[in-house]
Short mmCIF file of C-alpha atoms and ligand atoms in Angstrom, two decimals:
data_model
loop_
_atom_site.label_atom_id
_atom_site.label_comp_id
_atom_site.label_asym_id
_atom_site.label_seq_id
_atom_site.Cartn_x
_atom_site.Cartn_y
_atom_site.Cartn_z
CA MET A 25 242.01 280.36 179.14
CA SER A 26 241.25 280.35 175.43
CA GLU A 27 238.16 278.44 174.50
CA SER A 28 240.06 275.96 172.33
CA LEU A 29 242.20 274.92 175.33
CA ASN A 30 239.22 274.24 177.56
CA PRO A 31 238.35 270.53 177.55
CA SER A 32 234.69 271.37 178.06
CA HIS A 33 234.72 273.27 174.74
CA PRO A 34 235.87 270.88 172.01
CA THR A 35 237.64 272.36 169.02
CA PRO A 36 235.44 272.21 165.90
CA GLY A 37 236.30 269.11 163.89
CA ASP A 38 237.11 266.96 166.95
CA ALA A 39 234.74 264.11 167.52
CA ALA A 40 234.44 261.30 170.02
CA ALA A 41 236.01 258.19 168.49
CA PRO A 42 233.14 256.12 167.03
CA ASP A 43 234.93 252.77 167.50
CA GLY A 44 235.35 253.05 171.29
CA THR A 45 239.07 253.98 171.14
CA ALA A 46 240.31 256.89 173.25
CA SER A 47 239.00 260.19 171.93
CA THR A 48 241.38 262.91 170.83
CA THR A 49 241.37 266.64 170.41
CA ALA A 50 243.60 268.11 167.71
CA GLY A 51 245.23 264.68 167.51
CA ILE A 52 246.20 264.62 171.22
CA PRO A 53 244.61 261.90 173.39
CA ASP A 54 242.17 263.64 175.77
CA ASP A 55 243.63 262.07 178.93
CA LEU A 56 247.13 263.36 178.07
CA ARG A 57 245.69 266.75 177.25
CA ALA A 58 243.74 266.89 180.53
CA ALA A 59 246.92 265.99 182.48
CA SER A 60 248.92 268.72 180.79
CA LEU A 61 246.15 271.29 181.33
CA GLU A 62 246.09 270.28 185.01
CA ARG A 63 249.87 270.83 185.24
CA ALA A 64 249.54 274.24 183.58
CA ARG A 65 246.70 275.16 185.93
CA ARG A 66 248.81 274.23 188.95
CA LEU A 67 251.69 276.37 187.71
CA ARG A 68 249.32 279.31 187.34
CA GLN A 69 247.82 278.48 190.77
CA GLU A 70 244.29 278.56 189.42
CA PRO A 71 241.52 277.02 191.50
CA ARG A 72 240.49 273.55 190.37
CA PHE A 73 236.88 274.41 190.97
CA PRO A 74 235.15 277.67 190.12
CA GLY A 75 235.71 279.99 193.07
CA GLY A 76 237.34 277.13 195.04
CA PRO A 77 240.66 276.64 196.87
CA ALA A 78 243.86 277.52 195.00
CA ALA A 79 246.51 274.88 194.28
CA ASP A 80 249.32 276.66 196.14
CA PRO A 81 247.84 279.91 197.48
CA ALA A 82 251.07 281.30 198.95
CA GLY A 83 253.21 280.16 196.03
CA SER A 84 255.23 278.36 198.69
CA HIS A 85 256.64 275.74 196.33
CA HIS A 86 259.22 278.47 195.61
CA GLU A 87 260.30 278.55 199.28
CA ARG A 88 263.17 276.29 200.31
CA ARG A 89 261.58 275.04 203.49
CA ILE A 90 260.94 271.63 204.99
CA ARG A 91 257.23 270.85 204.96
CA SER A 92 255.23 268.73 207.36
CA PHE A 93 252.92 267.47 204.62
CA GLN A 94 253.21 265.75 201.31
CA PRO A 95 251.00 266.87 198.41
CA ARG A 96 248.48 264.07 197.83
CA ARG A 97 246.78 263.52 194.52
CA SER A 98 243.48 262.13 195.60
CA ARG A 99 240.20 262.12 193.79
CA VAL A 100 237.55 264.65 194.69
CA THR A 101 234.12 263.00 194.73
CA PRO A 102 231.15 264.72 193.06
CA GLY A 103 229.72 265.47 196.53
CA GLN A 104 232.97 267.09 197.69
CA GLN A 105 233.20 269.05 194.45
CA ASP A 106 229.64 270.28 194.89
CA ALA A 107 230.45 271.38 198.45
CA LEU A 108 233.62 273.18 197.30
CA GLU A 109 231.77 275.03 194.55
CA ARG A 110 228.79 275.98 196.71
CA LEU A 111 230.40 276.62 200.07
CA TRP A 112 234.04 277.64 199.53
CA PRO A 113 233.17 281.27 198.66
CA LYS A 114 231.37 281.60 202.02
CA TRP A 115 233.35 279.45 204.46
CA GLY A 116 236.73 278.86 202.80
CA LEU A 117 239.91 280.90 202.68
CA ASP A 118 243.22 280.50 200.91
CA ILE A 119 246.36 280.85 202.99
CA ASP A 120 248.09 283.37 200.72
CA GLY A 121 250.25 284.97 203.41
CA LEU A 122 249.18 288.42 202.21
CA ARG A 123 246.71 289.64 204.87
CA VAL A 124 246.13 289.45 208.60
CA LEU A 125 242.81 287.80 209.46
CA ASP A 126 240.23 289.58 211.57
CA LEU A 127 239.16 286.54 213.60
CA PRO A 128 236.53 288.34 215.73
CA ALA A 129 234.81 289.53 212.53
CA MET A 130 235.12 286.12 210.84
CA PHE A 131 233.68 284.24 213.82
CA ASP A 132 231.22 286.83 215.19
CA GLY A 133 233.31 287.29 218.32
CA LEU A 134 233.48 283.59 219.29
CA PRO A 135 236.68 282.30 220.88
CA VAL A 136 238.65 280.62 218.11
CA VAL A 137 240.72 277.44 218.13
CA LEU A 138 243.00 276.49 215.27
CA GLU A 139 242.99 272.88 214.12
CA ILE A 140 245.95 271.87 211.99
CA GLY A 141 245.50 268.85 209.72
CA PHE A 142 241.81 267.90 209.90
CA GLY A 143 242.15 265.21 207.19
CA MET A 144 238.63 264.31 206.06
CA GLY A 145 237.14 266.53 208.76
CA GLU A 146 234.66 264.17 210.41
CA ALA A 147 235.97 264.86 213.92
CA THR A 148 236.15 268.59 213.22
CA ALA A 149 232.54 268.71 212.04
CA GLN A 150 231.49 266.77 215.14
CA MET A 151 233.33 269.12 217.52
CA ALA A 152 231.85 272.16 215.75
CA ALA A 153 228.33 270.75 216.10
CA ASP A 154 228.89 269.76 219.75
CA ASP A 155 230.26 273.18 220.70
CA PRO A 156 228.68 275.99 218.64
CA GLY A 157 230.11 278.54 221.08
CA THR A 158 233.65 277.92 219.81
CA GLY A 159 234.89 278.89 216.37
CA ILE A 160 237.12 276.38 214.59
CA LEU A 161 239.65 277.59 212.06
CA ALA A 162 240.42 274.28 210.38
CA VAL A 163 243.49 274.04 208.14
CA ASP A 164 244.60 271.41 205.68
CA VAL A 165 246.06 271.17 202.21
CA HIS A 166 243.92 268.19 201.27
CA THR A 167 241.23 269.22 198.75
CA PRO A 168 238.87 266.23 199.15
CA GLY A 169 238.95 266.75 202.93
CA GLN A 170 238.17 270.45 202.51
CA GLY A 171 235.10 269.57 200.43
CA ASN A 172 234.12 266.86 202.89
CA LEU A 173 234.33 269.14 205.92
CA LEU A 174 232.38 271.92 204.18
CA GLY A 175 229.65 269.43 203.25
CA LEU A 176 229.46 267.96 206.77
CA ALA A 177 229.34 271.36 208.49
CA ASP A 178 226.65 272.49 206.03
CA ARG A 179 224.55 269.39 206.69
CA ASN A 180 224.88 269.97 210.44
CA GLY A 181 223.91 273.63 210.03
CA SER A 182 227.18 274.65 211.74
CA THR A 183 228.26 278.25 211.19
CA ASN A 184 231.33 278.13 213.46
CA VAL A 185 233.80 276.44 211.07
CA ARG A 186 236.07 278.10 208.53
CA VAL A 187 238.18 275.96 206.23
CA ALA A 188 241.65 277.28 205.43
CA ASN A 189 243.59 275.92 202.47
CA GLY A 190 247.37 275.83 202.58
CA ASP A 191 250.31 275.52 204.93
CA ALA A 192 249.45 276.17 208.58
CA ILE A 193 252.95 277.55 209.14
CA ILE A 194 252.26 280.45 206.76
CA LEU A 195 248.89 281.03 208.41
CA LEU A 196 250.51 281.22 211.85
CA ARG A 197 253.50 283.25 210.69
CA GLU A 198 251.83 285.80 208.41
CA MET A 199 248.09 285.85 208.92
CA LEU A 200 247.28 285.69 212.63
CA GLU A 201 247.57 288.43 215.25
CA PRO A 202 249.57 287.83 218.44
CA ASP A 203 247.45 286.33 221.26
CA SER A 204 244.52 285.80 218.88
CA LEU A 205 243.88 282.07 219.36
CA ASP A 206 242.08 280.37 222.22
CA GLY A 207 243.56 276.98 221.48
CA LEU A 208 245.42 274.74 219.05
CA ARG A 209 244.46 271.18 218.10
CA VAL A 210 246.81 268.84 216.29
CA TYR A 211 245.28 265.39 216.08
CA PHE A 212 247.29 262.52 214.63
CA PRO A 213 249.79 264.63 212.70
CA ASP A 214 251.82 262.75 210.08
CA PRO A 215 254.28 260.69 212.16
CA TRP A 216 257.11 260.68 209.61
CA PRO A 217 258.51 257.45 211.09
CA LYS A 218 261.81 257.29 209.14
CA THR A 219 264.70 258.94 210.96
CA ARG A 220 265.67 260.99 207.90
CA HIS A 221 262.13 262.43 207.87
CA HIS A 222 261.91 263.38 211.56
CA LYS A 223 262.69 266.98 210.60
CA ARG A 224 259.31 267.07 208.83
CA ARG A 225 257.38 266.46 212.05
CA LEU A 226 255.21 269.41 212.96
CA ILE A 227 255.73 269.45 216.72
CA GLN A 228 259.22 270.93 217.10
CA PRO A 229 260.62 273.71 219.32
CA GLU A 230 260.52 276.34 216.51
CA PHE A 231 256.90 275.48 215.74
CA LEU A 232 256.03 275.92 219.43
CA ASP A 233 257.80 279.31 219.46
CA LEU A 234 255.51 280.41 216.62
CA VAL A 235 252.39 278.95 218.25
CA ALA A 236 253.18 280.52 221.65
CA GLY A 237 253.10 283.96 220.02
CA ARG A 238 249.62 283.40 218.55
CA LEU A 239 247.91 281.82 221.57
CA ARG A 240 246.49 283.94 224.35
CA PRO A 241 247.80 283.17 227.86
CA GLY A 242 246.01 280.13 229.28
CA ALA A 243 245.10 278.75 225.82
CA ILE A 244 245.54 275.02 225.43
CA VAL A 245 247.66 273.16 222.91
CA HIS A 246 246.03 269.76 222.48
CA CYS A 247 247.94 267.08 220.57
CA ALA A 248 247.08 263.44 220.09
CA THR A 249 249.00 260.65 218.40
CA ASP A 250 249.10 256.88 218.16
CA TRP A 251 252.78 256.86 217.21
CA GLU A 252 254.66 256.18 220.44
CA PRO A 253 258.03 257.73 219.45
CA TYR A 254 256.23 260.88 218.28
CA ALA A 255 254.23 261.02 221.54
CA GLU A 256 257.54 260.89 223.41
CA GLN A 257 258.95 263.67 221.24
CA MET A 258 255.82 265.80 221.78
CA LEU A 259 256.04 265.33 225.54
CA GLU A 260 259.74 266.17 225.53
CA VAL A 261 259.55 269.36 223.45
CA LEU A 262 256.36 270.67 225.09
CA THR A 263 257.75 270.01 228.57
CA ALA A 264 261.04 271.73 227.71
CA HIS A 265 259.37 274.79 226.20
CA PRO A 266 259.39 277.74 228.62
CA ARG A 267 256.01 279.09 227.42
CA PHE A 268 253.98 275.91 227.96
CA GLU A 269 252.92 274.09 231.08
CA ASN A 270 251.61 270.54 231.27
CA THR A 271 248.00 270.35 232.53
CA ALA A 272 248.51 266.70 233.57
CA ALA A 273 249.28 266.68 237.29
CA ASP A 274 251.94 263.96 236.92
CA GLY A 275 253.68 265.79 234.06
CA GLY A 276 252.85 263.02 231.58
CA TYR A 277 250.10 262.28 229.09
CA ALA A 278 246.60 263.57 229.76
CA PRO A 279 243.38 261.58 229.88
CA ARG A 280 241.56 261.82 226.56
CA PRO A 281 239.10 264.73 226.87
CA ALA A 282 235.47 263.76 226.22
CA PHE A 283 235.12 266.48 223.56
CA ARG A 284 237.63 264.86 221.20
CA PRO A 285 235.84 262.41 218.87
CA ARG A 286 237.69 259.46 217.42
CA THR A 287 239.37 260.61 214.21
CA ARG A 288 239.83 258.63 211.02
CA PHE A 289 243.60 258.21 211.51
CA GLU A 290 243.06 257.30 215.15
CA GLY A 291 240.72 254.49 214.06
CA GLN A 292 243.39 253.16 211.70
CA GLY A 293 245.99 253.26 214.50
CA LEU A 294 243.70 251.51 216.96
CA ASP A 295 242.98 248.78 214.38
CA LYS A 296 246.75 248.13 214.32
CA GLY A 297 246.83 247.87 218.12
CA HIS A 298 248.48 251.26 218.68
CA VAL A 299 248.07 253.11 221.96
CA VAL A 300 246.80 256.69 221.73
CA HIS A 301 248.23 259.52 223.82
CA ASP A 302 246.69 262.95 224.37
CA LEU A 303 248.81 265.90 225.51
CA LEU A 304 247.30 269.11 226.86
CA PHE A 305 249.62 272.00 227.61
CA ALA A 306 248.61 275.54 228.63
CA ARG A 307 250.35 278.62 227.26
CA ARG A 308 252.01 280.46 230.13
C1 SAM B 409 247.78 261.98 209.31
S1 SAM B 409 246.61 263.17 208.81
C2 SAM B 409 245.51 263.26 210.20
C3 SAM B 409 244.16 263.79 209.82
C4 SAM B 409 243.13 263.85 210.95
N1 SAM B 409 243.55 264.77 212.02
C5 SAM B 409 242.83 262.50 211.53
O1 SAM B 409 243.25 262.23 212.66
O2 SAM B 409 242.17 261.71 210.84
C6 SAM B 409 247.52 264.67 208.94
C7 SAM B 409 246.94 265.80 208.11
O3 SAM B 409 247.67 266.99 208.39
C8 SAM B 409 247.80 267.74 207.19
N2 SAM B 409 248.95 268.66 207.38
C9 SAM B 409 250.20 268.31 207.75
N3 SAM B 409 250.98 269.40 207.84
C10 SAM B 409 250.20 270.46 207.54
C11 SAM B 409 250.45 271.86 207.45
N4 SAM B 409 251.66 272.38 207.70
N5 SAM B 409 249.43 272.67 207.09
C12 SAM B 409 248.21 272.15 206.82
N6 SAM B 409 247.92 270.83 206.90
C13 SAM B 409 248.90 269.99 207.24
C14 SAM B 409 247.96 266.70 206.12
O4 SAM B 409 247.60 267.21 204.85
C15 SAM B 409 247.01 265.61 206.61
O5 SAM B 409 245.72 265.75 206.05
#
């Protein structure tokens, strides 16, 4: 980036407006300029923070594929930004689809579970602290959540969490070895309640085909949701899938395992009076 395009390096001659009106650089209001620089940065896929997560690490906005997430433009707090800048180089990884991960090396030989969609990461940080003998490969596209989880894990002194930035489908498809995972956790995935959006739900037969190839035999897929129709869909597709077996003796929902903390989205669902269902299926 040339120096004159960098907002932190004003062009000579530009000055903050003395009368309190919006300041400009080269005659362009600074807020408009910052927005256009942000757009340019996204197109070039540059990290928003020095050494931090990339905007679209696999360049997947070029792929014509239905996604289970919606890009969210939420503010990164100074604390999250600090965590991203300090901790991303050590504990973060971009899902670029270009290399296969060596999970035993990354997690010092710990068994590894994949968590898809950790949101703000409070439950993930708690589970990592409660069970230091399990590695958690935690994936989300949400930058503030990535910073939040890094900060929480750091404060707890946890060394068993890695934060992956990007689409979990690309991670599963391109970057994980067969039979490399000891479990999968999907807690309160986006319910996509409108019928025309059901195709965006994560838990579908094709997704389970992909997951089955990455889990070792006996590994558990653990889903939870407060959205009744999605719980029914999860139960239906998991039950129908030939490579998964329900651990619940009656073939229905499972009791909530003690190790799963209440998540942020779960709290919101419970406040609305929703009923939460857990599903635990073993890979055959
Ligand atoms: C409804 S939130 C739930 C967050 C958290 N588990 C909780 O219960 O508070 C779902 C999260 O999944 C993420 N997500 C959905 N599809 C994803 C995908 N394919 N790859 C990575 N993250 C995904 C979204 O960005 C979002 O943060």
